[in-house]
Coordinates of C-alpha atoms and ligand atoms in Angstrom, one line a residue:
Chain A
M1 CA 44.0 11.5 -38.4
G2 CA 44.1 13.2 -35.2
V3 CA 44.5 12.0 -31.6
R4 CA 40.9 10.8 -30.7
V5 CA 40.2 12.0 -27.0
V6 CA 38.4 8.7 -25.4
T7 CA 35.8 10.0 -22.6
P8 CA 35.4 7.1 -20.2
A9 CA 31.4 6.4 -19.7
K10 CA 29.8 7.9 -16.9
V11 CA 27.5 5.3 -16.9
S12 CA 27.9 2.2 -18.8
I13 CA 25.0 -0.1 -19.6
R14 CA 26.7 -4.0 -20.8
D15 CA 24.2 -6.5 -22.1
L16 CA 21.9 -6.2 -19.8
S17 CA 19.0 -9.1 -19.7
M18 CA 15.8 -8.7 -17.0
R19 CA 13.7 -12.1 -16.9
F20 CA 10.9 -12.1 -14.1
P21 CA 9.1 -15.3 -13.0
T22 CA 5.9 -15.4 -13.1
D23 CA 3.2 -18.0 -11.9
R24 CA 3.6 -20.7 -14.6
S25 CA 6.8 -18.8 -17.0
T26 CA 9.2 -16.1 -17.0
I27 CA 8.7 -13.2 -18.6
E28 CA 11.3 -11.3 -20.6
V29 CA 11.5 -7.5 -19.7
L30 CA 14.9 -6.2 -20.9
S31 CA 16.9 -8.2 -23.8
S32 CA 20.8 -7.5 -23.8
V33 CA 20.5 -3.9 -23.6
S34 CA 23.9 -2.1 -23.9
L35 CA 24.4 2.1 -23.8
E36 CA 27.0 4.5 -22.9
V37 CA 26.3 7.4 -21.2
K38 CA 29.0 10.1 -21.4
D39 CA 29.1 12.3 -18.5
G40 CA 26.9 15.5 -18.0
E41 CA 24.7 13.9 -20.7
L42 CA 21.2 13.8 -20.9
V43 CA 20.0 10.7 -22.1
C44 CA 15.8 10.7 -22.7
I45 CA 15.0 6.4 -22.7
L46 CA 11.9 6.8 -24.9
G47 CA 9.6 4.0 -25.3
P48 CA 5.8 3.0 -25.0
S49 CA 4.2 1.9 -21.5
G50 CA 4.9 -1.5 -20.2
C51 CA 8.2 -1.8 -22.2
G52 CA 10.6 -2.3 -19.4
K53 CA 11.8 1.5 -19.4
S54 CA 11.2 1.5 -15.4
T55 CA 13.3 -1.9 -14.8
L56 CA 16.0 -0.6 -17.1
L57 CA 16.0 2.5 -14.7
N58 CA 15.6 0.3 -11.6
V59 CA 18.5 -1.8 -12.7
V60 CA 21.0 1.0 -13.7
G61 CA 19.8 2.8 -9.9
G62 CA 20.4 -0.3 -8.2
F63 CA 17.2 -1.5 -7.0
L64 CA 17.0 -4.2 -9.1
K65 CA 19.9 -6.8 -9.8
A66 CA 19.6 -7.6 -13.6
T67 CA 19.2 -11.2 -14.8
T68 CA 22.7 -11.2 -16.7
G69 CA 24.8 -8.3 -17.5
E70 CA 26.0 -5.4 -15.4
V71 CA 25.8 -1.5 -15.0
L72 CA 29.1 0.4 -14.4
I73 CA 29.3 4.0 -12.7
D74 CA 32.5 5.7 -12.7
G75 CA 34.1 2.3 -13.8
Q76 CA 32.7 0.2 -10.3
A77 CA 30.0 -2.0 -10.6
V78 CA 26.6 -1.0 -9.4
T79 CA 25.4 -3.2 -6.8
G80 CA 22.7 -1.1 -4.6
P81 CA 21.5 2.1 -4.3
D82 CA 23.6 5.5 -3.7
P83 CA 23.0 9.2 -2.7
R84 CA 25.5 9.8 -5.7
R85 CA 23.0 8.8 -7.8
I86 CA 19.4 9.9 -6.8
F87 CA 15.9 8.6 -8.3
V88 CA 13.4 11.0 -9.2
F89 CA 9.9 9.5 -9.1
Q90 CA 6.8 11.3 -10.1
E91 CA 5.7 14.1 -7.6
R92 CA 4.0 11.3 -5.3
G93 CA 7.5 10.8 -4.2
V94 CA 8.1 13.6 -1.8
F95 CA 7.3 12.8 1.5
P96 CA 4.0 14.3 3.1
W97 CA 5.2 14.6 6.6
L98 CA 7.8 16.9 6.1
T99 CA 8.2 20.5 5.4
V100 CA 9.2 21.7 1.7
E101 CA 12.5 22.4 3.7
G102 CA 12.5 18.7 5.3
N103 CA 11.7 17.3 2.2
V104 CA 14.8 19.4 1.0
G105 CA 17.1 18.5 3.9
F106 CA 15.9 14.8 4.1
G107 CA 19.0 13.4 2.9
L108 CA 21.2 15.6 4.5
F109 CA 21.2 14.2 7.8
R110 CA 25.3 13.5 8.1
L111 CA 26.1 17.5 7.5
G112 CA 26.0 20.1 10.3
A113 CA 23.1 22.3 11.2
A114 CA 24.5 25.1 9.5
E115 CA 25.7 23.5 6.1
R116 CA 22.1 22.0 6.1
A117 CA 20.5 25.3 6.7
E118 CA 22.6 27.1 4.0
R119 CA 22.2 24.0 1.4
I120 CA 18.6 23.5 1.9
A121 CA 17.8 27.3 1.2
H122 CA 19.8 27.2 -1.9
Y123 CA 17.8 24.5 -3.3
V124 CA 14.6 26.0 -1.9
K125 CA 15.2 28.4 -4.0
L126 CA 17.1 27.3 -7.2
V127 CA 13.7 25.5 -8.0
G128 CA 11.6 28.8 -7.2
L129 CA 10.1 27.1 -3.9
S130 CA 10.9 30.6 -1.9
G131 CA 8.1 31.5 0.6
F132 CA 7.1 27.7 1.2
E133 CA 9.7 26.5 2.7
S134 CA 7.5 25.7 5.7
A135 CA 4.7 24.4 3.7
Y136 CA 3.7 21.0 3.3
P137 CA 3.3 19.5 0.4
Q138 CA -0.7 18.3 0.5
E139 CA -0.4 22.7 -0.2
L140 CA 1.2 22.6 -2.8
S141 CA 0.5 22.1 -6.5
G142 CA 1.8 18.9 -9.0
G143 CA 4.2 21.1 -10.1
M144 CA 5.7 22.3 -7.0
K145 CA 5.6 19.0 -5.5
Q146 CA 7.7 17.7 -8.6
R147 CA 10.5 20.9 -8.1
L148 CA 10.2 19.6 -4.1
E149 CA 11.5 16.3 -4.9
V150 CA 14.0 17.7 -7.6
A151 CA 15.5 19.7 -5.0
R152 CA 15.3 16.9 -2.5
A153 CA 17.4 14.9 -5.0
L154 CA 19.7 18.2 -5.9
A155 CA 20.5 18.5 -2.4
V156 CA 22.4 15.9 -1.8
N157 CA 24.6 16.8 -4.8
P158 CA 24.5 13.7 -7.1
D159 CA 26.2 13.3 -10.2
V160 CA 23.8 11.0 -11.9
L161 CA 19.8 11.7 -11.9
F162 CA 17.2 8.9 -12.4
L163 CA 13.7 10.4 -13.8
D164 CA 11.5 7.7 -14.5
E165 CA 8.5 10.2 -16.5
P166 CA 8.9 13.0 -13.9
F167 CA 6.1 14.8 -15.5
G168 CA 3.7 12.6 -16.5
A169 CA 0.8 13.3 -14.2
L170 CA 1.2 17.3 -14.6
D171 CA -1.2 19.0 -17.0
S172 CA 0.5 19.7 -20.4
I173 CA 1.1 23.9 -19.7
T174 CA 2.9 22.6 -16.1
R175 CA 4.5 19.8 -18.1
L176 CA 6.2 22.4 -20.7
V177 CA 7.1 24.6 -17.8
M178 CA 8.8 21.9 -16.1
R179 CA 11.1 20.7 -18.7
S180 CA 12.4 24.2 -19.4
E181 CA 13.0 24.5 -15.5
L182 CA 14.9 20.9 -15.5
L183 CA 16.9 22.4 -18.8
R184 CA 17.7 25.6 -16.2
I185 CA 18.7 23.6 -13.4
R186 CA 21.0 21.2 -15.4
R187 CA 22.8 24.7 -16.5
A188 CA 23.4 25.4 -13.2
E189 CA 24.1 22.2 -11.4
K190 CA 25.8 19.7 -14.2
K191 CA 24.5 16.4 -14.4
T192 CA 24.5 13.1 -15.8
I193 CA 20.5 12.7 -16.0
L194 CA 18.5 9.6 -18.0
F195 CA 15.2 10.6 -18.3
V196 CA 12.4 8.0 -18.8
T197 CA 9.7 9.1 -21.1
H198 CA 6.8 7.7 -23.3
D199 CA 6.3 11.5 -24.5
I200 CA 8.1 11.4 -28.2
D201 CA 8.3 15.6 -28.0
E202 CA 9.5 15.9 -24.6
S203 CA 12.2 13.6 -25.4
V204 CA 13.1 16.1 -28.4
Q205 CA 12.9 18.9 -26.5
L206 CA 14.7 17.8 -23.5
A207 CA 17.7 15.4 -24.7
D208 CA 21.3 14.7 -26.2
R209 CA 20.5 12.0 -27.3
V210 CA 17.0 9.6 -27.3
V211 CA 17.6 6.2 -26.6
V212 CA 14.4 4.6 -28.7
M213 CA 13.2 1.1 -26.8
S214 CA 10.9 -1.6 -28.8
T215 CA 8.2 -2.6 -27.0
R216 CA 8.7 -5.9 -24.3
P217 CA 11.3 -7.0 -24.1
A218 CA 12.7 -4.1 -24.6
T219 CA 15.9 -3.8 -26.9
I220 CA 17.4 -0.4 -28.4
R221 CA 15.5 -0.1 -31.8
R222 CA 17.7 3.0 -32.5
I223 CA 19.6 6.2 -30.9
V224 CA 18.8 9.5 -32.3
E225 CA 21.0 12.3 -31.2
I226 CA 19.3 15.9 -30.8
D227 CA 21.8 18.1 -32.6
I228 CA 19.4 21.3 -31.5
P229 CA 21.0 23.9 -29.8
H230 CA 18.8 25.3 -26.4
P231 CA 17.0 27.2 -26.4
R232 CA 15.3 24.9 -28.8
D233 CA 12.6 26.4 -31.3
L234 CA 10.0 23.8 -31.5
S235 CA 8.8 24.9 -34.5
S236 CA 12.0 24.9 -36.1
P237 CA 12.0 22.4 -39.4
R238 CA 15.1 20.5 -37.4
Y239 CA 12.7 20.2 -34.7
I240 CA 10.0 18.5 -36.7
A241 CA 12.4 16.1 -38.7
L242 CA 13.9 14.7 -35.7
R243 CA 10.4 14.3 -34.2
D244 CA 9.3 12.6 -37.4
I245 CA 12.2 10.2 -37.3
L246 CA 11.1 9.0 -33.6
F247 CA 7.7 8.8 -34.6
E248 CA 8.4 6.8 -37.5
E249 CA 10.5 4.7 -35.2
I250 CA 7.9 4.0 -32.6
G251 CA 5.7 3.2 -35.3
L252 CA 2.9 6.0 -35.4
A253 CA 2.0 7.9 -38.5
H254 CA 2.2 11.2 -37.2
K255 CA -1.2 12.3 -38.4
I256 CA -4.1 12.2 -36.7
Chain B
M1 CA -24.5 35.4 13.1
P2 CA -23.9 31.5 13.9
T3 CA -21.9 30.1 10.6
R4 CA -23.1 27.2 8.8
S5 CA -20.5 25.4 10.4
D6 CA -21.3 26.1 13.8
V7 CA -24.8 25.5 13.3
E8 CA -24.0 21.7 12.3
R9 CA -21.2 21.1 14.9
F10 CA -22.8 22.7 18.2
L11 CA -26.3 23.9 17.5
L12 CA -27.8 20.6 15.6
P13 CA -26.0 18.2 18.2
L14 CA -26.9 20.6 21.3
G15 CA -30.8 20.7 20.0
T16 CA -30.9 17.1 19.5
A17 CA -29.5 16.2 22.9
A18 CA -32.3 18.5 24.7
V19 CA -35.3 17.1 22.8
A20 CA -34.1 13.8 23.8
V21 CA -33.9 14.7 27.4
G22 CA -37.4 16.4 27.0
V23 CA -38.7 13.1 25.7
W24 CA -37.0 10.7 28.5
A25 CA -38.8 13.2 30.6
L26 CA -42.2 13.4 29.2
A27 CA -42.1 9.7 28.7
V28 CA -41.3 9.5 32.6
R29 CA -43.7 11.5 33.8
L30 CA -46.3 9.5 31.3
S31 CA -45.4 6.3 32.5
H32 CA -45.8 6.7 36.2
T33 CA -43.0 5.0 36.5
N34 CA -41.4 5.0 39.8
V35 CA -38.2 2.8 38.9
F36 CA -36.8 4.6 36.3
P37 CA -35.1 7.9 37.1
S38 CA -36.3 11.7 35.4
P39 CA -33.7 13.7 34.4
L40 CA -34.1 15.7 36.9
K41 CA -33.6 12.8 39.6
V42 CA -30.4 11.9 37.9
L43 CA -29.1 15.3 38.2
A44 CA -30.1 15.2 41.9
G45 CA -28.3 12.2 42.0
L46 CA -25.1 13.6 40.7
K47 CA -25.0 16.2 42.9
E48 CA -25.3 13.6 45.9
L49 CA -22.2 12.0 44.6
A50 CA -20.5 15.3 43.7
G51 CA -21.6 15.9 47.8
K52 CA -20.2 13.1 49.3
G53 CA -16.8 13.2 47.3
V54 CA -17.2 9.9 45.6
L55 CA -17.9 11.0 42.2
W56 CA -14.7 12.5 41.4
R57 CA -12.8 10.1 43.4
Y58 CA -14.7 7.7 40.7
V59 CA -13.6 9.9 37.9
A60 CA -10.2 9.8 38.6
D61 CA -10.0 6.1 39.3
S62 CA -11.2 5.1 36.2
L63 CA -9.1 7.3 34.3
R64 CA -6.3 6.0 36.1
R65 CA -7.5 2.6 35.1
V66 CA -7.9 3.2 31.5
A67 CA -4.2 4.9 31.6
T68 CA -2.4 2.6 32.7
G69 CA -3.7 -0.3 30.9
Y70 CA -3.9 1.7 28.0
L71 CA -0.4 3.2 27.9
L72 CA 1.2 0.0 28.9
A73 CA -0.7 -1.1 25.5
L74 CA 0.7 1.9 23.4
F75 CA 4.2 1.3 24.5
L76 CA 4.4 -2.1 23.8
G77 CA 2.1 -2.3 21.1
V78 CA 3.2 0.2 18.7
P79 CA 7.0 -1.5 18.7
A80 CA 5.4 -4.6 18.5
G81 CA 3.2 -3.7 15.5
L82 CA 6.2 -2.0 13.5
A83 CA 8.7 -4.4 13.9
F84 CA 5.6 -7.3 13.2
G85 CA 5.0 -5.1 9.7
W86 CA 8.9 -4.7 8.9
M87 CA 9.5 -8.3 9.5
P88 CA 7.0 -10.8 7.9
R89 CA 8.9 -13.4 9.0
L90 CA 8.2 -12.3 12.4
A91 CA 4.8 -12.0 11.6
S92 CA 4.2 -14.9 10.3
A93 CA 5.5 -16.7 13.5
F94 CA 3.0 -14.7 15.6
N95 CA 0.0 -14.2 13.8
P96 CA -2.1 -17.6 14.4
V97 CA -1.2 -16.5 18.1
I98 CA -2.3 -12.5 17.6
Q99 CA -5.4 -13.7 15.5
M100 CA -6.6 -16.4 18.2
A101 CA -6.0 -14.1 21.2
R102 CA -7.9 -11.0 19.6
P103 CA -11.5 -12.3 19.7
I104 CA -11.1 -13.4 23.0
S105 CA -13.1 -10.6 24.8
P106 CA -10.8 -9.1 27.7
L107 CA -13.8 -9.8 30.0
A108 CA -13.2 -13.8 29.1
W109 CA -9.6 -13.1 30.9
M110 CA -11.3 -11.8 34.0
P111 CA -11.4 -14.9 35.9
L112 CA -7.4 -15.2 35.2
A113 CA -6.5 -11.5 35.9
I114 CA -8.3 -12.0 39.5
L115 CA -6.6 -15.1 40.0
W116 CA -3.1 -13.6 39.1
F117 CA -3.7 -10.3 40.8
G118 CA -6.5 -10.4 43.0
V119 CA -8.8 -7.6 43.5
S120 CA -6.3 -5.0 42.7
E121 CA -5.6 -2.2 40.7
A122 CA -3.8 -4.7 38.2
A123 CA -6.4 -6.4 37.5
P124 CA -8.7 -4.2 35.3
A125 CA -5.6 -2.1 34.0
F126 CA -4.4 -6.0 32.8
L127 CA -8.1 -6.4 31.0
I128 CA -8.1 -2.9 29.6
F129 CA -4.4 -3.6 28.7
L130 CA -5.3 -6.9 26.6
G131 CA -8.6 -4.5 25.3
A132 CA -6.4 -2.0 24.0
F133 CA -3.2 -4.0 22.8
F134 CA -4.6 -5.5 19.8
P135 CA -6.0 -3.0 17.7
I136 CA -2.7 -1.1 18.6
V137 CA -0.5 -4.0 17.1
V138 CA -2.2 -4.6 14.2
A139 CA -3.0 -1.0 13.2
S140 CA 0.7 -0.4 13.4
M141 CA 1.5 -3.5 11.4
N142 CA -1.0 -2.6 8.6
G143 CA 0.1 0.9 8.8
V144 CA 4.3 -0.1 8.2
R145 CA 2.6 -3.1 5.8
S146 CA 1.1 -0.2 3.5
V147 CA 4.0 2.4 3.9
P148 CA 4.6 3.0 -0.3
A149 CA 7.4 1.5 -1.7
M150 CA 8.3 4.6 -3.6
Y151 CA 9.2 6.3 0.2
L152 CA 11.3 3.3 1.1
Q153 CA 13.1 3.3 -2.1
A154 CA 13.5 6.9 -1.6
G155 CA 14.9 6.6 1.7
R156 CA 17.1 3.8 0.7
N157 CA 18.6 5.8 -2.0
F158 CA 19.1 8.6 0.2
G159 CA 21.5 6.4 2.0
L160 CA 19.3 5.6 5.4
G161 CA 19.9 2.6 7.2
A162 CA 17.4 -0.1 8.6
P163 CA 17.3 2.1 11.8
R164 CA 17.2 5.5 10.5
L165 CA 14.7 4.2 7.5
L166 CA 12.3 2.7 10.3
A167 CA 12.5 6.3 12.2
R168 CA 12.4 8.4 9.6
V169 CA 10.2 6.9 6.9
V170 CA 8.3 3.9 7.9
F171 CA 7.3 5.4 11.2
P172 CA 5.6 8.7 10.2
A173 CA 4.4 7.0 6.8
A174 CA 2.5 4.3 9.1
L175 CA 1.5 7.0 11.5
P176 CA -1.5 7.9 10.5
Q177 CA -3.1 4.3 10.5
I178 CA -1.1 4.3 13.7
L179 CA -3.7 6.9 15.8
V180 CA -6.5 5.4 13.8
G181 CA -5.6 2.1 15.8
L182 CA -4.9 4.2 19.5
R183 CA -8.4 6.1 19.0
I184 CA -10.3 2.7 18.1
A185 CA -7.8 1.2 21.3
L186 CA -9.0 4.3 23.4
G187 CA -12.8 3.5 23.0
I188 CA -12.4 -0.3 23.9
A189 CA -10.1 0.5 27.0
W190 CA -13.4 2.6 28.1
L191 CA -15.7 0.0 27.5
V192 CA -13.2 -2.5 29.4
V193 CA -12.8 -0.4 32.4
V194 CA -16.5 -0.4 33.2
A195 CA -17.2 -3.8 32.9
A196 CA -14.0 -4.7 35.0
E197 CA -14.8 -2.2 37.9
M198 CA -18.1 -4.2 38.0
I199 CA -16.2 -7.5 39.4
A200 CA -12.9 -7.0 40.2
V201 CA -13.0 -3.7 42.5
D202 CA -14.6 -1.6 44.7
S203 CA -14.1 1.7 43.0
G204 CA -14.9 3.5 39.5
L205 CA -17.6 4.1 37.4
G206 CA -18.9 0.5 36.8
Y207 CA -18.4 0.0 40.5
L208 CA -20.7 3.0 40.7
I209 CA -23.4 2.1 38.3
I210 CA -23.4 -1.8 40.1
D211 CA -23.1 -0.9 44.0
S212 CA -26.0 1.6 43.3
R213 CA -28.2 -1.3 41.9
N214 CA -26.9 -3.9 44.4
A215 CA -27.2 -1.2 47.6
G216 CA -30.8 0.1 47.3
K217 CA -31.6 -0.2 43.7
R218 CA -30.7 3.5 42.8
Y219 CA -31.4 3.6 39.6
D220 CA -30.7 7.6 39.0
L221 CA -27.4 6.5 40.3
V222 CA -27.1 3.8 37.7
V223 CA -28.3 6.1 35.4
A224 CA -25.9 9.1 36.2
G225 CA -23.0 6.4 35.9
M226 CA -24.3 6.0 32.7
L227 CA -24.4 9.3 31.3
L228 CA -20.8 10.5 32.8
I229 CA -19.5 7.3 30.9
G230 CA -21.3 8.5 27.6
V231 CA -19.6 11.4 28.3
I232 CA -16.2 11.1 29.3
G233 CA -16.4 8.2 26.3
L234 CA -16.7 11.4 24.4
L235 CA -14.3 13.6 25.1
L236 CA -11.7 11.1 25.2
D237 CA -12.1 10.4 21.9
I238 CA -12.4 14.5 21.1
L239 CA -9.2 14.1 22.7
V240 CA -7.6 11.8 20.4
R241 CA -9.0 13.0 17.4
Q242 CA -6.8 16.5 18.3
L243 CA -3.7 14.4 17.8
E244 CA -4.9 13.9 13.4
K245 CA -4.6 17.7 12.9
L246 CA -0.9 17.8 13.8
K247 CA 0.7 18.8 10.3
T248 CA 2.7 15.7 10.3
V249 CA -0.2 12.9 10.3
R250 CA -3.1 15.3 8.7
W251 CA -2.1 14.0 5.1
G252 CA -3.1 10.7 5.9
F253 CA -7.1 11.9 6.9
Q254 CA -7.8 14.4 4.1
Q255 CA -10.2 12.7 2.8
E256 CA -12.1 13.8 5.7
S257 CA -11.2 17.1 5.5
A258 CA -10.9 18.1 2.1
Ligands
ADP1 N1 8.6 -7.4 -10.2 C1 8.1 -7.7 -11.7 N2 7.6 -9.1 -11.5 C2 6.9 -9.5 -12.8 N3 6.4 -8.6 -14.1 C3 7.2 -7.3 -13.7 C4 7.8 -6.8 -12.8 N4 8.1 -5.5 -12.9 C5 8.2 -5.3 -13.9 N5 7.1 -6.5 -14.9 C6 6.7 -6.1 -16.2 O1 7.4 -5.6 -16.8 C7 7.3 -4.9 -17.8 C8 7.9 -3.8 -18.1 O2 7.5 -3.0 -17.1 P1 8.1 -1.1 -17.0 O3 9.6 -1.7 -16.7 O4 7.5 -1.0 -15.3 O5 7.5 -0.7 -17.7 P2 7.7 0.8 -18.2 O6 8.2 1.6 -17.1 O7 8.6 1.2 -19.5 O8 6.3 0.8 -18.2 C9 5.9 -4.8 -17.5 O9 5.0 -5.8 -18.3 C10 5.5 -5.5 -15.9 O10 4.2 -6.1 -16.0
MG2 MG1 7.1 2.8 -15.8

């Protein structure tokens, strides 16, 4: 036996449970969820709508306090939101009153003007919005707004990104383009990414590991390692096999 | 060639106005009235007023009173509304008072205004302030309350404390609704000034109307005053609507431009 190198987890979710009080009773949304995410890993959280994926992500991001359990990032308990970890919403999260530059520079208010301008230029270019610096979001397409939101998040140089069904509102072609863009950006900027989706294909295309959630109250049913090197061939037998495993796990027959 | 939008924006309304004036002139002639003035007599009345130098003075007086009361309402009402929207507790405390004061017509305050300020510039400005203040407060409050949670969450995520969050997220997100309130408030201010000037002062367009009637039944001047009030009100509205075209708020008015 060789020496086992223990890489400390970047994000460590420990026995999280979440109950929301309702009018008469409480509804249980998360039930003892535990998960370790390694530094630089891209983990997809896959589950049916309404199972509690957003709730989980909001707890990990520090926007909601869990009923029991805790989240550690770099070994420190999460007590609230932090610019070192940024939440990316569907493209509706960009600020419509700011230009592309204004949005990308939104989180850079602590920097001097020169450094801010430099960062803005860098990230505008990285997400492919050069030439649109002074455009307002309503002048952009859905895919461009989504890129803008990603650029706004990356500009503050966070080490963790939370993406909550970020491409859900885009058409299927734009969605495919955005996925490969995300993978390209991830090669350029190493980030730990928690990506919530209810799209099985999306999870197999993107993830290092797919965490399959049950219906509410959400528990982790299974964690599937996606051992296909990038760029991934969507018609390779391994891709189809992994996809089938996930379809099976979600409880869907993969025939129509 | 005039484009289609030119036709819709200018030619059609001007055509309608011309027809209306024509009908008015014809009606005066056919009815042989000697009380109600014809368009030409009204025009002559306007010239007479302009010649005496009172026309521009009255217009300026009315506008100055509106500006005083309205700007006061703006500078107090927007911060108050933002505070109420941001702090639900504060809103709960003040809401009953606001909701009760709101349906009281500013004109009902007239006796008190004269008691407190006498027949002075302050009395009409106070009434205008009252008329404009509440719509501005309510629009600002509702604007803040309807800021999407997503924007607030994003703002907090980037490390903004409360003052920055208010200045950089809440205020710009609420601005389109605030502008709607400002526009409504300006319309009300212009309504109130005319009424206030009929009682509380001895100049301005409201005074012109009541004085022309009382001193010699000069209905040509009454109608001239009314027309001036209408035209200036329209211009004021066009002026505030220009604000809606600013790029930083245009997103909030998209359903109209789309
Ligand atoms: N603040 C809340 N109060 C009560 N119920 C909530 C609240 N937030 C979420 N829920 C409920 O929790 C469940 C999971 O929601 P969510 O995490 O948004 O699911 P998902 O993102 O997987 O679609 C839903 O049934 C939702 O109604
Ligand atoms: Mg969700």
